[in-house]
mmCIF file of N, CA and C in Angstrom:
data_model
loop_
_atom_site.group_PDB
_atom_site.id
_atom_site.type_symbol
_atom_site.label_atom_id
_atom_site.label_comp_id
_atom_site.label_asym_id
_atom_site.label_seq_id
_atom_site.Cartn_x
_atom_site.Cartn_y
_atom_site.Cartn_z
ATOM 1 N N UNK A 1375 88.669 91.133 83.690
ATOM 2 C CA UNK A 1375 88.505 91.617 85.051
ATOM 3 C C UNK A 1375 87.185 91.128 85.631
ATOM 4 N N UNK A 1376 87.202 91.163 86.932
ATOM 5 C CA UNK A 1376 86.034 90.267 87.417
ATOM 6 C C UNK A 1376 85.608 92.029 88.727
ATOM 7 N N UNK A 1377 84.048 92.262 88.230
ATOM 8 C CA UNK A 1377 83.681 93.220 88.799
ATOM 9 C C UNK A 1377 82.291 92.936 88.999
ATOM 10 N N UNK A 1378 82.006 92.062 90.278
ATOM 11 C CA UNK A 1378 80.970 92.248 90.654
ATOM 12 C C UNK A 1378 79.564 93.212 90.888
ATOM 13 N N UNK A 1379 78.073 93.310 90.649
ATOM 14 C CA UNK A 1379 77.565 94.452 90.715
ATOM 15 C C UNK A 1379 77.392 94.425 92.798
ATOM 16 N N UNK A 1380 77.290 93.614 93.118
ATOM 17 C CA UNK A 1380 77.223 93.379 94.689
ATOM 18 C C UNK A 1380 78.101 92.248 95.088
ATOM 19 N N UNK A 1381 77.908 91.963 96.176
ATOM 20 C CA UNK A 1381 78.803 90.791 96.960
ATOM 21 C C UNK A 1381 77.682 89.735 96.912
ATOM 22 N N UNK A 1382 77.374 89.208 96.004
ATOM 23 C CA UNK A 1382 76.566 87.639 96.331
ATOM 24 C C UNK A 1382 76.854 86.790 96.810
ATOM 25 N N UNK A 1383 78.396 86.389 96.876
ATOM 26 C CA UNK A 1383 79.037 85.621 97.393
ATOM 27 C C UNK A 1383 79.917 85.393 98.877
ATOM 28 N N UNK A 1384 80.133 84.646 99.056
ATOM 29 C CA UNK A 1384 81.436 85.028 100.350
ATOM 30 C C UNK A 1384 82.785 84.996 99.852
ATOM 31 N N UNK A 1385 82.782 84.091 99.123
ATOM 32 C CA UNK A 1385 84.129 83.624 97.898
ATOM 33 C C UNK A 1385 83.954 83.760 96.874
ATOM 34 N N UNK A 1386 85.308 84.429 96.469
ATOM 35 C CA UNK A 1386 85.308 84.515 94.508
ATOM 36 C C UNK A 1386 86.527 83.917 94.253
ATOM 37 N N UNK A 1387 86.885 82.854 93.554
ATOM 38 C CA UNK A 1387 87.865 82.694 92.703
ATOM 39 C C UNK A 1387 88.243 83.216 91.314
ATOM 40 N N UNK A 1388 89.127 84.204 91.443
ATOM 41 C CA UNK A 1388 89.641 84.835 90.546
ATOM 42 C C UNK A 1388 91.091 84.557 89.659
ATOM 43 N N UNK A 1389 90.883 84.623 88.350
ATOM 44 C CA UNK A 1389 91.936 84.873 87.806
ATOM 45 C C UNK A 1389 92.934 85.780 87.000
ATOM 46 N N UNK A 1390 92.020 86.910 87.471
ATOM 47 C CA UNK A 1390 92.518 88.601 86.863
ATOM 48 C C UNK A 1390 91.827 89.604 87.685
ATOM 49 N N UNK A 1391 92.366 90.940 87.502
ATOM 50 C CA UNK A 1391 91.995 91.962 88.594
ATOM 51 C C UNK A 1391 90.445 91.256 89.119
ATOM 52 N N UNK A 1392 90.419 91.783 90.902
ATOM 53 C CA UNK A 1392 89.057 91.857 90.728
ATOM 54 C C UNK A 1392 88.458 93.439 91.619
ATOM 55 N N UNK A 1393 87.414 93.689 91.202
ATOM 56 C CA UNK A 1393 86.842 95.210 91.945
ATOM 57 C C UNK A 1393 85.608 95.012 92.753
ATOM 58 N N UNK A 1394 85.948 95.398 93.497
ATOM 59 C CA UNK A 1394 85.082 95.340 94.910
ATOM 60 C C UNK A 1394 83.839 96.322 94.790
ATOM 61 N N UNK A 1395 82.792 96.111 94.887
ATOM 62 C CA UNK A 1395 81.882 97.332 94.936
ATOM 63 C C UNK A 1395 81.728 97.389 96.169
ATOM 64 N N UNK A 1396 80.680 97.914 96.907
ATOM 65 C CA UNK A 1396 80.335 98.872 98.029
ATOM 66 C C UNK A 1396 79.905 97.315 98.551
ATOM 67 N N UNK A 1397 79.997 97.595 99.797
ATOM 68 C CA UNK A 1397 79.387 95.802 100.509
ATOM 69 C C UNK A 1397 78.553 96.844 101.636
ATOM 70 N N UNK A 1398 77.941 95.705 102.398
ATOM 71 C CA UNK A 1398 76.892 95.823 103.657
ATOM 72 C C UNK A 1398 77.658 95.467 104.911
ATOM 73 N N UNK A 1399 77.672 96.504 106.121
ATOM 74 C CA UNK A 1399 78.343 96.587 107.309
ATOM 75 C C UNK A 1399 78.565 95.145 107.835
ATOM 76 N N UNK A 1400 79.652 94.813 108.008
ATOM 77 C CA UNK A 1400 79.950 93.333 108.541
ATOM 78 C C UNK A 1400 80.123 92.525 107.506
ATOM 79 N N UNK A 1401 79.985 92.789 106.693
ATOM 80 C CA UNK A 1401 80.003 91.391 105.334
ATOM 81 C C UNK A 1401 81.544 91.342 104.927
ATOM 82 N N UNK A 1402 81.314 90.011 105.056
ATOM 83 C CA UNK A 1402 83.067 89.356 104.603
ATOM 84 C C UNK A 1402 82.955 89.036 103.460
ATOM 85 N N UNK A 1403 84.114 89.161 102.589
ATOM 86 C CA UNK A 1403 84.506 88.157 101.315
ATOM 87 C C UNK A 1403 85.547 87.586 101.114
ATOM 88 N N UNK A 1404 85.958 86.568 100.763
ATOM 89 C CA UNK A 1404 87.510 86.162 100.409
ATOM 90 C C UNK A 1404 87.618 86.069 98.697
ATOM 91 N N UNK A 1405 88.765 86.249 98.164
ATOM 92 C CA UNK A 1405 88.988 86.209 97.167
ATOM 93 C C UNK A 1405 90.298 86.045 96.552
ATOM 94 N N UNK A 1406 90.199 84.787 96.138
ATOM 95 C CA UNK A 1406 91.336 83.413 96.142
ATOM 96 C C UNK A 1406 92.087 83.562 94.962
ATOM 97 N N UNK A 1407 93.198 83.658 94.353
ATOM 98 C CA UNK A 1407 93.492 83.743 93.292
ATOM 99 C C UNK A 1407 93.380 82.264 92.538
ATOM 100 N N UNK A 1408 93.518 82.005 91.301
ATOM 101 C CA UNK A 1408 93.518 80.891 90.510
ATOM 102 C C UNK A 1408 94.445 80.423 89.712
ATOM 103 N N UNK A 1409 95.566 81.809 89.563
ATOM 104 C CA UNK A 1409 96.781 81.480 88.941
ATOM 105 C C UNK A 1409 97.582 81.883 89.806
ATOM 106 N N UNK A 1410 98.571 81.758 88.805
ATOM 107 C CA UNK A 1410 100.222 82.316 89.528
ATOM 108 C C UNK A 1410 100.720 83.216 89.143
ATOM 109 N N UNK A 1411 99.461 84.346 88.474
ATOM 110 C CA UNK A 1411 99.988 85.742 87.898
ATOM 111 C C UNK A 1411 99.640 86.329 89.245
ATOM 112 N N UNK A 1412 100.080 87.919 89.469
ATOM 113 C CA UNK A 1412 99.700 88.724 90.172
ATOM 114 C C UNK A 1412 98.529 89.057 89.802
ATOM 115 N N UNK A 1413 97.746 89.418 90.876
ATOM 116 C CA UNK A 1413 96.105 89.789 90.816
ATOM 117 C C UNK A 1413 95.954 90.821 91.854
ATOM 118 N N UNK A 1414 95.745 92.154 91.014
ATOM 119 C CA UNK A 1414 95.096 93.611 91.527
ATOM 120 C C UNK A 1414 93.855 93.060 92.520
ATOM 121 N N UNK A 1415 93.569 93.898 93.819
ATOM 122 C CA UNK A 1415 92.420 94.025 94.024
ATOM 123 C C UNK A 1415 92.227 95.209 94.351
ATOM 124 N N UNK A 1416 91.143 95.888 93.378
ATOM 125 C CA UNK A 1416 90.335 97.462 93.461
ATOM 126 C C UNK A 1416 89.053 97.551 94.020
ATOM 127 N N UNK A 1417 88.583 98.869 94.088
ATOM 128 C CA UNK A 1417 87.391 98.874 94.489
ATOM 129 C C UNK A 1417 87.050 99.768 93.516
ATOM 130 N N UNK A 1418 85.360 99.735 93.191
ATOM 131 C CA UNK A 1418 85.300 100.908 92.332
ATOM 132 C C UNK A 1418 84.722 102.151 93.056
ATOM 133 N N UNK A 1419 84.966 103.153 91.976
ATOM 134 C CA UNK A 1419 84.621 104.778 92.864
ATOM 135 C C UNK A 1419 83.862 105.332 93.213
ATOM 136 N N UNK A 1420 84.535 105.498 94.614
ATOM 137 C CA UNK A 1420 83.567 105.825 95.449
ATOM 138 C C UNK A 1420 83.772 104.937 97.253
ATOM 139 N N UNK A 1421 84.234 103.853 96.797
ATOM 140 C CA UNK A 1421 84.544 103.113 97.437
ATOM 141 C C UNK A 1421 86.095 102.583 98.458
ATOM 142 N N UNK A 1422 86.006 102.812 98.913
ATOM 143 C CA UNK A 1422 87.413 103.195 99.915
ATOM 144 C C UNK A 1422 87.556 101.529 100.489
ATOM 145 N N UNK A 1423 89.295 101.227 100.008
ATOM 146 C CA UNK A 1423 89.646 99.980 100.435
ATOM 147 C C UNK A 1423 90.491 99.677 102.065
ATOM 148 N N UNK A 1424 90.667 101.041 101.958
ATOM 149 C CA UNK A 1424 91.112 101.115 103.352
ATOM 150 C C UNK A 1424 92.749 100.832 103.730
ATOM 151 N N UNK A 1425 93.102 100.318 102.517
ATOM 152 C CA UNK A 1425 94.857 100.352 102.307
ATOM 153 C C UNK A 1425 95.071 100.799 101.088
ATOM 154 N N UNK A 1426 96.188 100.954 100.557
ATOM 155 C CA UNK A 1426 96.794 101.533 99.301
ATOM 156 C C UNK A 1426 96.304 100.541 98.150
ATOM 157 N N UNK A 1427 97.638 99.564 98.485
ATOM 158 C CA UNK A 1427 96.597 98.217 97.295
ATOM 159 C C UNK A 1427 96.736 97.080 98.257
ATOM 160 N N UNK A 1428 96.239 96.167 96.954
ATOM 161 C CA UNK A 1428 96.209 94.758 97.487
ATOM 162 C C UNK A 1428 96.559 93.830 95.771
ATOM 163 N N UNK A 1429 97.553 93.185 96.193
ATOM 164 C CA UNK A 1429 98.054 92.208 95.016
ATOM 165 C C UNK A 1429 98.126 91.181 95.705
ATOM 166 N N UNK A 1430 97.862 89.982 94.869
ATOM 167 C CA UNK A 1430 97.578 88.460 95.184
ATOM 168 C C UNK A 1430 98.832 88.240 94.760
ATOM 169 N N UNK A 1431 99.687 87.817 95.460
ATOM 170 C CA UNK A 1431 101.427 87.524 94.808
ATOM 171 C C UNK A 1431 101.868 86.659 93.644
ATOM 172 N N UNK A 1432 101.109 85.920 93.049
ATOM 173 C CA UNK A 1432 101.235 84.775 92.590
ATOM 174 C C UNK A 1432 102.760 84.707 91.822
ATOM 175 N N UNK A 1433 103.123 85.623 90.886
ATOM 176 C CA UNK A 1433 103.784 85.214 90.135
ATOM 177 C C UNK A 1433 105.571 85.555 90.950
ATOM 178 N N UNK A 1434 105.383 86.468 91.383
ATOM 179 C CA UNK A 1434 106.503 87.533 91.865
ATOM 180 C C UNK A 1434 106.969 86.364 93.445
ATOM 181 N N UNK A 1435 106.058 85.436 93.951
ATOM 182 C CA UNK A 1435 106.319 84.686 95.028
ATOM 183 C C UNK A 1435 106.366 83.072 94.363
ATOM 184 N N UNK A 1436 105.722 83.202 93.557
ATOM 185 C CA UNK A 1436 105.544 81.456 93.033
ATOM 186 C C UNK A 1436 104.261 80.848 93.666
ATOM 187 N N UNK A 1437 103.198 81.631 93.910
ATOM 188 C CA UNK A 1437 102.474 81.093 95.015
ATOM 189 C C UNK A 1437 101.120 80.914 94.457
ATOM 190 N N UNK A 1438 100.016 79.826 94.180
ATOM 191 C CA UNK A 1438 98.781 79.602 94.041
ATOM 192 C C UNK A 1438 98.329 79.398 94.494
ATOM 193 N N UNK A 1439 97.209 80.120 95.223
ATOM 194 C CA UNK A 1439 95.938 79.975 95.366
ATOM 195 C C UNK A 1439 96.065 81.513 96.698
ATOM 196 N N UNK A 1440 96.729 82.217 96.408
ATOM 197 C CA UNK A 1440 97.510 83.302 97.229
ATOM 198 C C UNK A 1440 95.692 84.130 97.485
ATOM 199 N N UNK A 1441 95.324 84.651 98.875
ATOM 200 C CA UNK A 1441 94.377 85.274 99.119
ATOM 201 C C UNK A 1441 94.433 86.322 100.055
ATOM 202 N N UNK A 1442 92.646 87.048 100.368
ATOM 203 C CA UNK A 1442 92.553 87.985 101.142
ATOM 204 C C UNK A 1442 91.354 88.072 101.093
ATOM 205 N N UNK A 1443 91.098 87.699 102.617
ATOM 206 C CA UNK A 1443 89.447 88.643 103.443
ATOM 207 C C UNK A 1443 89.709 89.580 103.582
ATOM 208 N N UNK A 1444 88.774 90.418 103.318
ATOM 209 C CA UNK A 1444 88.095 91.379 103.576
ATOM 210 C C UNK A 1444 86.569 91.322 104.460
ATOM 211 N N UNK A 1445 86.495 92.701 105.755
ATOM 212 C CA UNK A 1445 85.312 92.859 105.751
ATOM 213 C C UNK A 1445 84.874 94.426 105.685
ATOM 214 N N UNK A 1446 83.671 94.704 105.257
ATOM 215 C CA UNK A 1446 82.985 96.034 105.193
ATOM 216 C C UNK A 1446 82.650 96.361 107.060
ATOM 217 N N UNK A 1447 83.362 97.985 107.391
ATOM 218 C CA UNK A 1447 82.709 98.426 108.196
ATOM 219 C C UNK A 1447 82.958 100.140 108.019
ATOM 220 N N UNK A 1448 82.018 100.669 108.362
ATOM 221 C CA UNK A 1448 81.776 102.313 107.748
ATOM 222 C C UNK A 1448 81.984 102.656 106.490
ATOM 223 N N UNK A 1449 81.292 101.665 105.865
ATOM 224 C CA UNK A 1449 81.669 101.823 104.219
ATOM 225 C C UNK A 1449 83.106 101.808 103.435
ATOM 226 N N UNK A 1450 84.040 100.962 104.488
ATOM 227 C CA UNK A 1450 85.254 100.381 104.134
ATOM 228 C C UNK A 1450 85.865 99.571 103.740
ATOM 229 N N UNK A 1451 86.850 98.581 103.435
ATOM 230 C CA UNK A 1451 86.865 97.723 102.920
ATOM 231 C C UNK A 1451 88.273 97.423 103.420
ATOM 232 N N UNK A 1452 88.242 96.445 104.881
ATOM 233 C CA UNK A 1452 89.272 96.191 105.380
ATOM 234 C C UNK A 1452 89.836 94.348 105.277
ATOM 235 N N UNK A 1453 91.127 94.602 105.313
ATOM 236 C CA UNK A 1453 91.692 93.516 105.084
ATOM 237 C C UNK A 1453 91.792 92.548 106.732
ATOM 238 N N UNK A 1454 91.077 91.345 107.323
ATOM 239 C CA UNK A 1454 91.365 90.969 108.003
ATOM 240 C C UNK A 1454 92.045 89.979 108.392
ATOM 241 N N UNK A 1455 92.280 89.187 106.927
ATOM 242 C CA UNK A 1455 93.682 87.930 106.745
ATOM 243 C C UNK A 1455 94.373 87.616 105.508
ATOM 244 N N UNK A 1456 95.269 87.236 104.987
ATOM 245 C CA UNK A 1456 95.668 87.254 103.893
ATOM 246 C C UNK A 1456 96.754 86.320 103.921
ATOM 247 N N UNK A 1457 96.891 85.061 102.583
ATOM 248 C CA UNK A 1457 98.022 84.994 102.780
ATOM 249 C C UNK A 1457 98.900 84.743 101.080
ATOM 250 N N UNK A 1458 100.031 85.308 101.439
ATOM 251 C CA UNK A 1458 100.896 85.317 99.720
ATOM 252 C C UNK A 1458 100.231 86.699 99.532
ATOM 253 N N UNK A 1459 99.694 87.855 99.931
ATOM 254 C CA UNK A 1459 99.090 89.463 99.374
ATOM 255 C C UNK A 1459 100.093 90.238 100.006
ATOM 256 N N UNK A 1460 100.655 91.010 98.944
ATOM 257 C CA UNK A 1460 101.215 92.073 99.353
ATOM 258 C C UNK A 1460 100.189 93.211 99.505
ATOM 259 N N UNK A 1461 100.100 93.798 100.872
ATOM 260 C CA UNK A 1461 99.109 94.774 101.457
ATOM 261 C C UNK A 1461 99.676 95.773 101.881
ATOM 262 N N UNK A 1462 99.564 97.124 100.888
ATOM 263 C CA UNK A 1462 100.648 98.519 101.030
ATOM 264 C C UNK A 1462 99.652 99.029 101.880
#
């Protein structure tokens, strides 16, 4: 699992769950999958994603490199594009 302690990045390429910690108002991230398995995205607790889940489709669609921005606002963690993510 890939669990950042902050957002250093803008992009993460991932290839298994990844968990979101708490970000800074306005800050975007994308986070790209690397395979063609399905890939969880969590946040850890405390931290509110702002939808139910978020899965990177890979395996269940056939799809690589399947993603989703996110940006932080009121200590949230909203989805503003995605594509191949199933977003409950």
């Amino acid at each position: 699992d890939t669990a950042p302690a902050s957002i250093e990045a803008s992009t993460y390429f991932v290839a298994n769950t990844f968990t979101l910690p708490g970000g800074e108002e306005g800050q975007e991230v994308t986070i790209i999958s690397r395979s063609a398995s399905d890939i969880e995205i969590n946040t850890v607790t405390g931290v509110d994603l702002g939808v139910s889940t978020i899965t990177l489709t890979g395996a269940s669609a056939n799809i690589v490199n399947a993603s989703a921005t996110l940006r932080c606002f009121n200590s949230k963690w909203f989805v503003i594009a995605s594509y191949g993510a199933t977003i409950v």
